[in-house]
Amino acid sequence: VRHSIRILSRLYALFLKLYPRTYWVEYGEELQTVFNLAVSEAAKRGGFSLVWMSLREVRALPGAIILEHWQERREQRMTTERGPLFTFEPGSWPEAVAALAPFMLLGVLPTTLSLLRPYTIATAPKWSADAITLGSLGLFLGLFVIGVIKGLPRWFLPNTGLPLAVFSVYGFFELLSGVRRALVLRRDPWVVRQIAYQGQL
Amino acid sequence: MQAEIPSYLPLTEPTFYILLSLAPGKRHGYAILKDIESLSHGEVSLSTSTLYTALRRLLSQGLIERIPDDPRNHAGPGLPRKAYVLSELGRRILEAETSRMQALVGAARLRLGEEVA
């Protein structure tokens, strides 16, 4: 039994290393001590109690470790490291560039590339178009995710505005098509048909 | 602060038991585990990691405090050197939760008593 206790204790010490470092430094020794005491007491009650207690600990550990890592990352995001990278002064150039990024990536870049196509088609490799498209979309999605994580700052608004604009074009098209089918394709008065068909009286 | 108390309620069962365990005075982690088992008549048996995840959350919420344990209180070797104690806010929340549950039980007893009658 003493051998089992020692093995379990060492295994638990290894598992504790999976916690975030700061948590492990702060609570590691305490967790280990409490675990050792719990194992010793379970062992006194018998083998079944020891197995049941070990299973309970093993079942709870992964969730607790994941939760602490998530908590740690959340605290880091709120305080340090990646904070200044996407925290711009309102009205600064970096903020303006971040705000314009979706238009540059989804609007200006494809248009420019299509204009240059006749001149580059002979020299550029075939996969370059796919790579540029995927890269642009990746950057756009990256900005979108960072914006959501950072609590929707001001520079992030175009990232929501642009997709909304694109979707609304299709949405309104469908909506107007529905209206047209409902109103115009009937035998409506001449004035209504003129407005719907030609936009004029 | 009083206005904030309802936002903590209802407490989860482990949280309630942890706060209840600390109501009489400070305890270290293992003593909390044992006390919860005793209070719940063996119904609630927390793992070490679950207990410390809850303790850390309660610490960050200011419901409990972590203090160095007095070495003279150690009943044996290898006991944790830190102890936990209920804060003033934690005590008020525990009392509020107890009142809330009392009201629930009272209403249930009343209604079930009516049905029996």
Tab-separated table of C-alpha atoms in Angstrom:
chain	number	residue	atom	x	y	z
A	1	VAL	CA	0.000	0.000	0.000
A	2	ARG	CA	2.837	2.362	0.864
A	3	HIS	CA	4.299	1.682	-2.574
A	4	SER	CA	0.948	2.571	-4.228
A	5	ILE	CA	0.731	5.794	-2.223
A	6	ARG	CA	4.211	6.779	-3.350
A	7	ILE	CA	3.401	6.058	-7.011
A	8	LEU	CA	0.117	7.966	-6.859
A	9	SER	CA	1.802	10.894	-5.150
A	10	ARG	CA	4.507	11.072	-7.837
A	11	LEU	CA	1.934	10.767	-10.606
A	12	TYR	CA	-0.058	13.599	-9.093
A	13	ALA	CA	3.104	15.716	-8.881
A	14	LEU	CA	3.600	15.158	-12.609
A	15	PHE	CA	-0.006	16.095	-13.371
A	16	LEU	CA	0.388	19.275	-11.319
A	17	LYS	CA	3.073	20.405	-13.772
A	18	LEU	CA	0.315	20.641	-16.397
A	19	TYR	CA	-1.242	23.559	-14.522
A	20	PRO	CA	-0.176	27.081	-15.550
A	21	ARG	CA	3.174	27.944	-14.020
A	22	THR	CA	1.881	30.791	-11.851
A	23	TYR	CA	-0.895	28.579	-10.471
A	24	TRP	CA	1.521	25.725	-9.862
A	25	VAL	CA	3.934	28.021	-8.004
A	26	GLU	CA	1.126	29.458	-5.865
A	27	TYR	CA	-0.929	26.338	-5.114
A	28	GLY	CA	1.177	23.359	-6.246
A	29	GLU	CA	2.669	22.515	-2.871
A	30	GLU	CA	-0.689	22.905	-1.139
A	31	LEU	CA	-2.469	20.706	-3.689
A	32	GLN	CA	0.204	18.037	-3.343
A	33	THR	CA	-0.005	18.101	0.455
A	34	VAL	CA	-3.795	17.832	0.460
A	35	PHE	CA	-3.656	15.037	-2.123
A	36	ASN	CA	-1.075	13.103	-0.078
A	37	LEU	CA	-3.242	13.390	3.026
A	38	ALA	CA	-6.354	12.296	1.094
A	39	VAL	CA	-4.500	9.317	-0.423
A	40	SER	CA	-3.117	8.229	2.950
A	41	GLU	CA	-6.555	8.337	4.510
A	42	ALA	CA	-8.147	6.495	1.594
A	43	ALA	CA	-5.451	3.822	1.859
A	44	LYS	CA	-6.305	3.305	5.527
A	45	ARG	CA	-9.903	2.548	4.492
A	46	GLY	CA	-8.775	-0.103	2.002
A	47	GLY	CA	-7.892	-0.743	-1.617
A	48	PHE	CA	-11.355	0.015	-3.002
A	49	SER	CA	-11.407	3.402	-1.296
A	50	LEU	CA	-7.957	4.192	-2.696
A	51	VAL	CA	-9.017	3.303	-6.257
A	52	TRP	CA	-12.261	5.281	-5.955
A	53	MET	CA	-10.422	8.332	-4.625
A	54	SER	CA	-7.805	8.103	-7.405
A	55	LEU	CA	-10.513	7.854	-10.077
A	56	ARG	CA	-12.266	10.908	-8.619
A	57	GLU	CA	-9.040	12.903	-8.799
A	58	VAL	CA	-8.213	11.736	-12.337
A	59	ARG	CA	-11.720	12.615	-13.523
A	60	ALA	CA	-11.568	16.142	-12.084
A	61	LEU	CA	-8.002	17.036	-13.091
A	62	PRO	CA	-8.308	17.680	-16.868
A	63	GLY	CA	-11.236	20.058	-16.435
A	64	ALA	CA	-9.484	21.929	-13.628
A	65	ILE	CA	-6.243	22.250	-15.632
A	66	ILE	CA	-8.052	23.517	-18.745
A	67	LEU	CA	-10.071	25.961	-16.639
A	68	GLU	CA	-6.940	27.369	-14.988
A	69	HIS	CA	-5.160	27.770	-18.345
A	70	TRP	CA	-8.209	29.573	-19.736
A	71	GLN	CA	-8.364	31.766	-16.621
A	72	GLU	CA	-4.661	32.535	-16.912
A	73	ARG	CA	-4.938	33.508	-20.582
A	74	ARG	CA	-7.951	35.661	-19.811
A	75	GLU	CA	-6.077	37.495	-17.064
A	76	GLN	CA	-3.035	37.975	-19.322
A	77	ARG	CA	-5.202	39.384	-22.096
A	78	MET	CA	-6.765	41.829	-19.688
A	79	THR	CA	-3.469	43.070	-18.301
A	80	THR	CA	-0.273	42.439	-20.250
A	81	GLU	CA	1.628	41.185	-23.280
A	82	ARG	CA	-0.683	41.232	-26.294
A	83	GLY	CA	-2.566	44.234	-24.946
A	84	PRO	CA	-0.470	47.097	-26.377
A	85	LEU	CA	-0.141	45.472	-29.831
A	86	PHE	CA	-3.751	46.151	-30.737
A	87	THR	CA	-4.485	48.968	-28.329
A	88	PHE	CA	-4.188	52.131	-30.375
A	89	GLU	CA	-4.612	55.731	-29.394
A	90	PRO	CA	-7.984	56.929	-30.745
A	91	GLY	CA	-7.402	58.702	-34.050
A	92	SER	CA	-3.836	57.376	-34.479
A	93	TRP	CA	-2.413	56.119	-37.786
A	94	PRO	CA	-2.224	52.482	-36.620
A	95	GLU	CA	-5.877	52.670	-35.640
A	96	ALA	CA	-6.798	54.096	-39.032
A	97	VAL	CA	-4.814	51.363	-40.834
A	98	ALA	CA	-6.470	48.652	-38.708
A	99	ALA	CA	-9.872	50.142	-39.481
A	100	LEU	CA	-9.122	50.312	-43.223
A	101	ALA	CA	-7.645	46.807	-43.346
A	102	PRO	CA	-10.851	44.997	-44.351
A	103	PHE	CA	-11.413	47.392	-47.275
A	104	MET	CA	-7.794	47.009	-48.353
A	105	LEU	CA	-7.906	43.219	-48.080
A	106	LEU	CA	-11.331	42.547	-49.567
A	107	GLY	CA	-11.819	45.572	-51.814
A	108	VAL	CA	-8.631	47.203	-53.056
A	109	LEU	CA	-6.317	44.187	-53.209
A	110	PRO	CA	-8.457	41.920	-55.467
A	111	THR	CA	-9.228	44.835	-57.798
A	112	THR	CA	-5.550	45.788	-58.091
A	113	LEU	CA	-4.541	42.205	-58.686
A	114	SER	CA	-7.148	41.751	-61.409
A	115	LEU	CA	-5.893	44.920	-63.120
A	116	LEU	CA	-2.327	43.617	-62.984
A	117	ARG	CA	-3.347	40.145	-64.169
A	118	PRO	CA	-2.655	40.686	-67.893
A	119	TYR	CA	0.905	41.698	-67.037
A	120	THR	CA	1.651	39.041	-64.437
A	121	ILE	CA	-0.216	36.027	-65.799
A	122	ALA	CA	2.797	34.820	-67.756
A	123	THR	CA	5.270	35.069	-64.873
A	124	ALA	CA	3.280	34.428	-61.670
A	125	PRO	CA	2.856	30.818	-60.566
A	126	LYS	CA	-0.641	29.361	-60.782
A	127	TRP	CA	-1.097	29.014	-57.036
A	128	SER	CA	-0.260	32.657	-56.322
A	129	ALA	CA	-3.873	33.821	-56.790
A	130	ASP	CA	-5.169	31.216	-54.344
A	131	ALA	CA	-2.405	32.057	-51.882
A	132	ILE	CA	-3.187	35.791	-52.020
A	133	THR	CA	-6.917	35.145	-51.607
A	134	LEU	CA	-6.411	32.773	-48.674
A	135	GLY	CA	-3.860	35.125	-47.093
A	136	SER	CA	-6.254	38.072	-47.367
A	137	LEU	CA	-9.137	36.102	-45.895
A	138	GLY	CA	-6.859	34.784	-43.143
A	139	LEU	CA	-5.739	38.288	-42.224
A	140	PHE	CA	-9.323	39.509	-42.264
A	141	LEU	CA	-10.459	36.627	-40.029
A	142	GLY	CA	-7.451	37.188	-37.744
A	143	LEU	CA	-8.361	40.845	-37.292
A	144	PHE	CA	-11.965	39.822	-36.705
A	145	VAL	CA	-10.988	37.352	-33.957
A	146	ILE	CA	-8.581	39.830	-32.293
A	147	GLY	CA	-11.306	42.492	-32.366
A	148	VAL	CA	-13.821	40.159	-30.700
A	149	ILE	CA	-11.259	39.101	-28.071
A	150	LYS	CA	-10.364	42.716	-27.326
A	151	GLY	CA	-13.984	43.640	-26.683
A	152	LEU	CA	-14.986	45.245	-30.018
A	153	PRO	CA	-12.767	48.360	-30.007
A	154	ARG	CA	-13.376	51.276	-32.372
A	155	TRP	CA	-10.974	50.100	-35.108
A	156	PHE	CA	-12.888	46.816	-35.235
A	157	LEU	CA	-16.160	48.357	-36.419
A	158	PRO	CA	-15.306	48.204	-40.176
A	159	ASN	CA	-14.669	44.495	-39.705
A	160	THR	CA	-18.320	44.099	-38.839
A	161	GLY	CA	-19.520	46.817	-41.242
A	162	LEU	CA	-17.962	45.324	-44.361
A	163	PRO	CA	-19.440	41.805	-44.057
A	164	LEU	CA	-22.776	43.349	-43.110
A	165	ALA	CA	-22.629	45.525	-46.217
A	166	VAL	CA	-21.801	42.540	-48.425
A	167	PHE	CA	-24.565	40.435	-46.932
A	168	SER	CA	-27.060	43.285	-47.106
A	169	VAL	CA	-26.462	43.633	-50.868
A	170	TYR	CA	-27.559	40.033	-51.346
A	171	GLY	CA	-30.261	40.356	-48.695
A	172	PHE	CA	-31.816	43.445	-50.231
A	173	PHE	CA	-31.566	41.920	-53.677
A	174	GLU	CA	-33.551	38.916	-52.492
A	175	LEU	CA	-35.985	41.144	-50.614
A	176	LEU	CA	-36.563	43.412	-53.604
A	177	SER	CA	-36.973	40.397	-55.856
A	178	GLY	CA	-39.672	39.165	-53.507
A	179	VAL	CA	-41.385	42.560	-53.489
A	180	ARG	CA	-41.190	42.714	-57.260
A	181	ARG	CA	-42.733	39.276	-57.624
A	182	ALA	CA	-45.477	40.173	-55.137
A	183	LEU	CA	-46.337	43.623	-56.459
A	184	VAL	CA	-45.239	44.030	-60.034
A	185	LEU	CA	-45.979	40.741	-61.673
A	186	ARG	CA	-49.635	41.259	-60.859
A	187	ARG	CA	-51.727	43.560	-63.030
A	188	ASP	CA	-50.851	46.691	-61.118
A	189	PRO	CA	-51.658	50.251	-62.052
A	190	TRP	CA	-49.426	51.783	-64.680
A	191	VAL	CA	-47.734	54.152	-62.174
A	192	VAL	CA	-46.670	51.285	-59.849
A	193	ARG	CA	-45.283	49.275	-62.731
A	194	GLN	CA	-43.299	52.284	-63.948
A	195	ILE	CA	-41.746	52.803	-60.515
A	196	ALA	CA	-40.912	49.154	-60.009
A	197	TYR	CA	-39.595	48.504	-63.514
A	198	GLN	CA	-37.859	51.768	-64.307
A	199	GLY	CA	-37.632	53.725	-61.077
A	200	GLN	CA	-39.471	56.698	-62.541
A	201	LEU	CA	-42.954	58.087	-62.761
B	1	MET	CA	-21.991	46.213	-1.374
B	2	GLN	CA	-25.333	44.966	-0.071
B	3	ALA	CA	-26.895	45.568	-3.505
B	4	GLU	CA	-24.337	43.225	-5.057
B	5	ILE	CA	-25.218	40.210	-2.928
B	6	PRO	CA	-28.156	38.931	-5.058
B	7	SER	CA	-25.824	38.707	-8.065
B	8	TYR	CA	-23.881	35.920	-6.274
B	9	LEU	CA	-27.019	33.859	-5.614
B	10	PRO	CA	-27.918	31.063	-5.892
B	11	LEU	CA	-24.674	29.428	-4.803
B	12	THR	CA	-23.642	26.071	-6.192
B	13	GLU	CA	-23.663	23.198	-3.730
B	14	PRO	CA	-19.832	22.960	-3.419
B	15	THR	CA	-19.548	26.743	-2.986
B	16	PHE	CA	-22.206	26.734	-0.296
B	17	TYR	CA	-20.474	23.930	1.565
B	18	ILE	CA	-17.054	25.609	1.302
B	19	LEU	CA	-18.406	28.864	2.734
B	20	LEU	CA	-20.319	26.955	5.399
B	21	SER	CA	-17.199	25.027	6.314
B	22	LEU	CA	-15.312	28.294	6.844
B	23	ALA	CA	-18.108	29.910	8.873
B	24	PRO	CA	-16.788	28.856	12.301
B	25	GLY	CA	-13.216	29.976	11.560
B	26	LYS	CA	-10.137	29.416	9.426
B	27	ARG	CA	-9.358	26.005	7.942
B	28	HIS	CA	-6.748	24.617	5.600
B	29	GLY	CA	-7.605	22.793	2.379
B	30	TYR	CA	-7.688	19.250	3.724
B	31	ALA	CA	-9.796	20.270	6.728
B	32	ILE	CA	-12.293	21.889	4.330
B	33	LEU	CA	-12.499	18.647	2.305
B	34	LYS	CA	-13.156	16.565	5.406
B	35	ASP	CA	-15.635	19.056	6.824
B	36	ILE	CA	-17.637	19.139	3.588
B	37	GLU	CA	-17.883	15.350	3.623
B	38	SER	CA	-19.055	15.493	7.205
B	39	LEU	CA	-21.527	18.366	6.662
B	40	SER	CA	-23.091	16.647	3.663
B	41	HIS	CA	-23.105	13.208	5.349
B	42	GLY	CA	-20.842	11.922	2.585
B	43	GLU	CA	-23.101	13.151	-0.212
B	44	VAL	CA	-20.584	15.749	-1.442
B	45	SER	CA	-17.026	14.574	-1.831
B	46	LEU	CA	-14.820	17.060	-3.656
B	47	SER	CA	-11.585	16.213	-5.405
B	48	THR	CA	-8.487	18.218	-4.533
B	49	SER	CA	-8.446	20.017	-7.882
B	50	THR	CA	-12.159	20.864	-7.718
B	51	LEU	CA	-11.704	22.271	-4.220
B	52	TYR	CA	-8.758	24.467	-5.208
B	53	THR	CA	-10.469	25.693	-8.407
B	54	ALA	CA	-13.400	26.754	-6.233
B	55	LEU	CA	-11.145	28.282	-3.576
B	56	ARG	CA	-9.268	30.314	-6.174
B	57	ARG	CA	-12.544	31.606	-7.644
B	58	LEU	CA	-13.856	32.515	-4.195
B	59	LEU	CA	-10.567	34.290	-3.440
B	60	SER	CA	-10.805	36.342	-6.631
B	61	GLN	CA	-14.416	37.221	-5.791
B	62	GLY	CA	-13.358	38.321	-2.317
B	63	LEU	CA	-15.622	35.827	-0.538
B	64	ILE	CA	-12.725	34.204	1.305
B	65	GLU	CA	-9.172	35.164	2.269
B	66	ARG	CA	-5.962	33.149	2.242
B	67	ILE	CA	-3.794	33.545	5.313
B	68	PRO	CA	-0.651	31.866	6.627
B	69	ASP	CA	-1.608	29.096	9.012
B	70	ASP	CA	-0.273	29.179	12.541
B	71	PRO	CA	2.338	26.364	12.781
B	72	ARG	CA	1.173	25.658	16.360
B	73	ASN	CA	-2.222	24.624	14.933
B	74	HIS	CA	-0.708	21.839	12.869
B	75	ALA	CA	-2.051	18.538	14.061
B	76	GLY	CA	0.630	16.646	12.188
B	77	PRO	CA	3.434	16.965	9.688
B	78	GLY	CA	2.721	17.795	6.061
B	79	LEU	CA	-0.373	19.881	6.648
B	80	PRO	CA	-0.829	22.861	4.297
B	81	ARG	CA	0.832	26.054	5.476
B	82	LYS	CA	-1.974	28.267	4.209
B	83	ALA	CA	-5.430	28.516	5.664
B	84	TYR	CA	-8.645	30.028	4.372
B	85	VAL	CA	-11.027	32.282	6.213
B	86	LEU	CA	-14.464	33.663	5.355
B	87	SER	CA	-14.484	37.369	4.478
B	88	GLU	CA	-17.189	39.772	5.623
B	89	LEU	CA	-18.716	39.684	2.136
B	90	GLY	CA	-18.566	35.882	2.120
B	91	ARG	CA	-20.388	35.724	5.447
B	92	ARG	CA	-23.134	38.056	4.215
B	93	ILE	CA	-23.549	35.987	1.046
B	94	LEU	CA	-23.721	32.762	3.068
B	95	GLU	CA	-26.405	34.305	5.286
B	96	ALA	CA	-28.323	35.582	2.256
B	97	GLU	CA	-28.216	32.150	0.605
B	98	THR	CA	-29.353	30.468	3.822
B	99	SER	CA	-32.306	32.900	4.063
B	100	ARG	CA	-33.150	32.286	0.410
B	101	MET	CA	-33.160	28.520	0.926
B	102	GLN	CA	-35.169	28.883	4.151
B	103	ALA	CA	-37.811	30.839	2.221
B	104	LEU	CA	-37.910	28.126	-0.442
B	105	VAL	CA	-38.231	25.336	2.106
B	106	GLY	CA	-40.876	27.340	4.006
B	107	ALA	CA	-42.956	27.808	0.875
B	108	ALA	CA	-42.607	24.146	-0.047
B	109	ARG	CA	-43.562	22.970	3.464
B	110	LEU	CA	-46.567	25.269	3.467
B	111	ARG	CA	-47.816	24.053	0.105
B	112	LEU	CA	-47.137	20.371	0.801
B	113	GLY	CA	-48.781	20.755	4.225
B	114	GLU	CA	-51.860	22.236	2.541
B	115	GLU	CA	-52.006	19.297	0.142
B	116	VAL	CA	-51.818	16.778	2.971
B	117	ALA	CA	-54.528	18.625	4.891
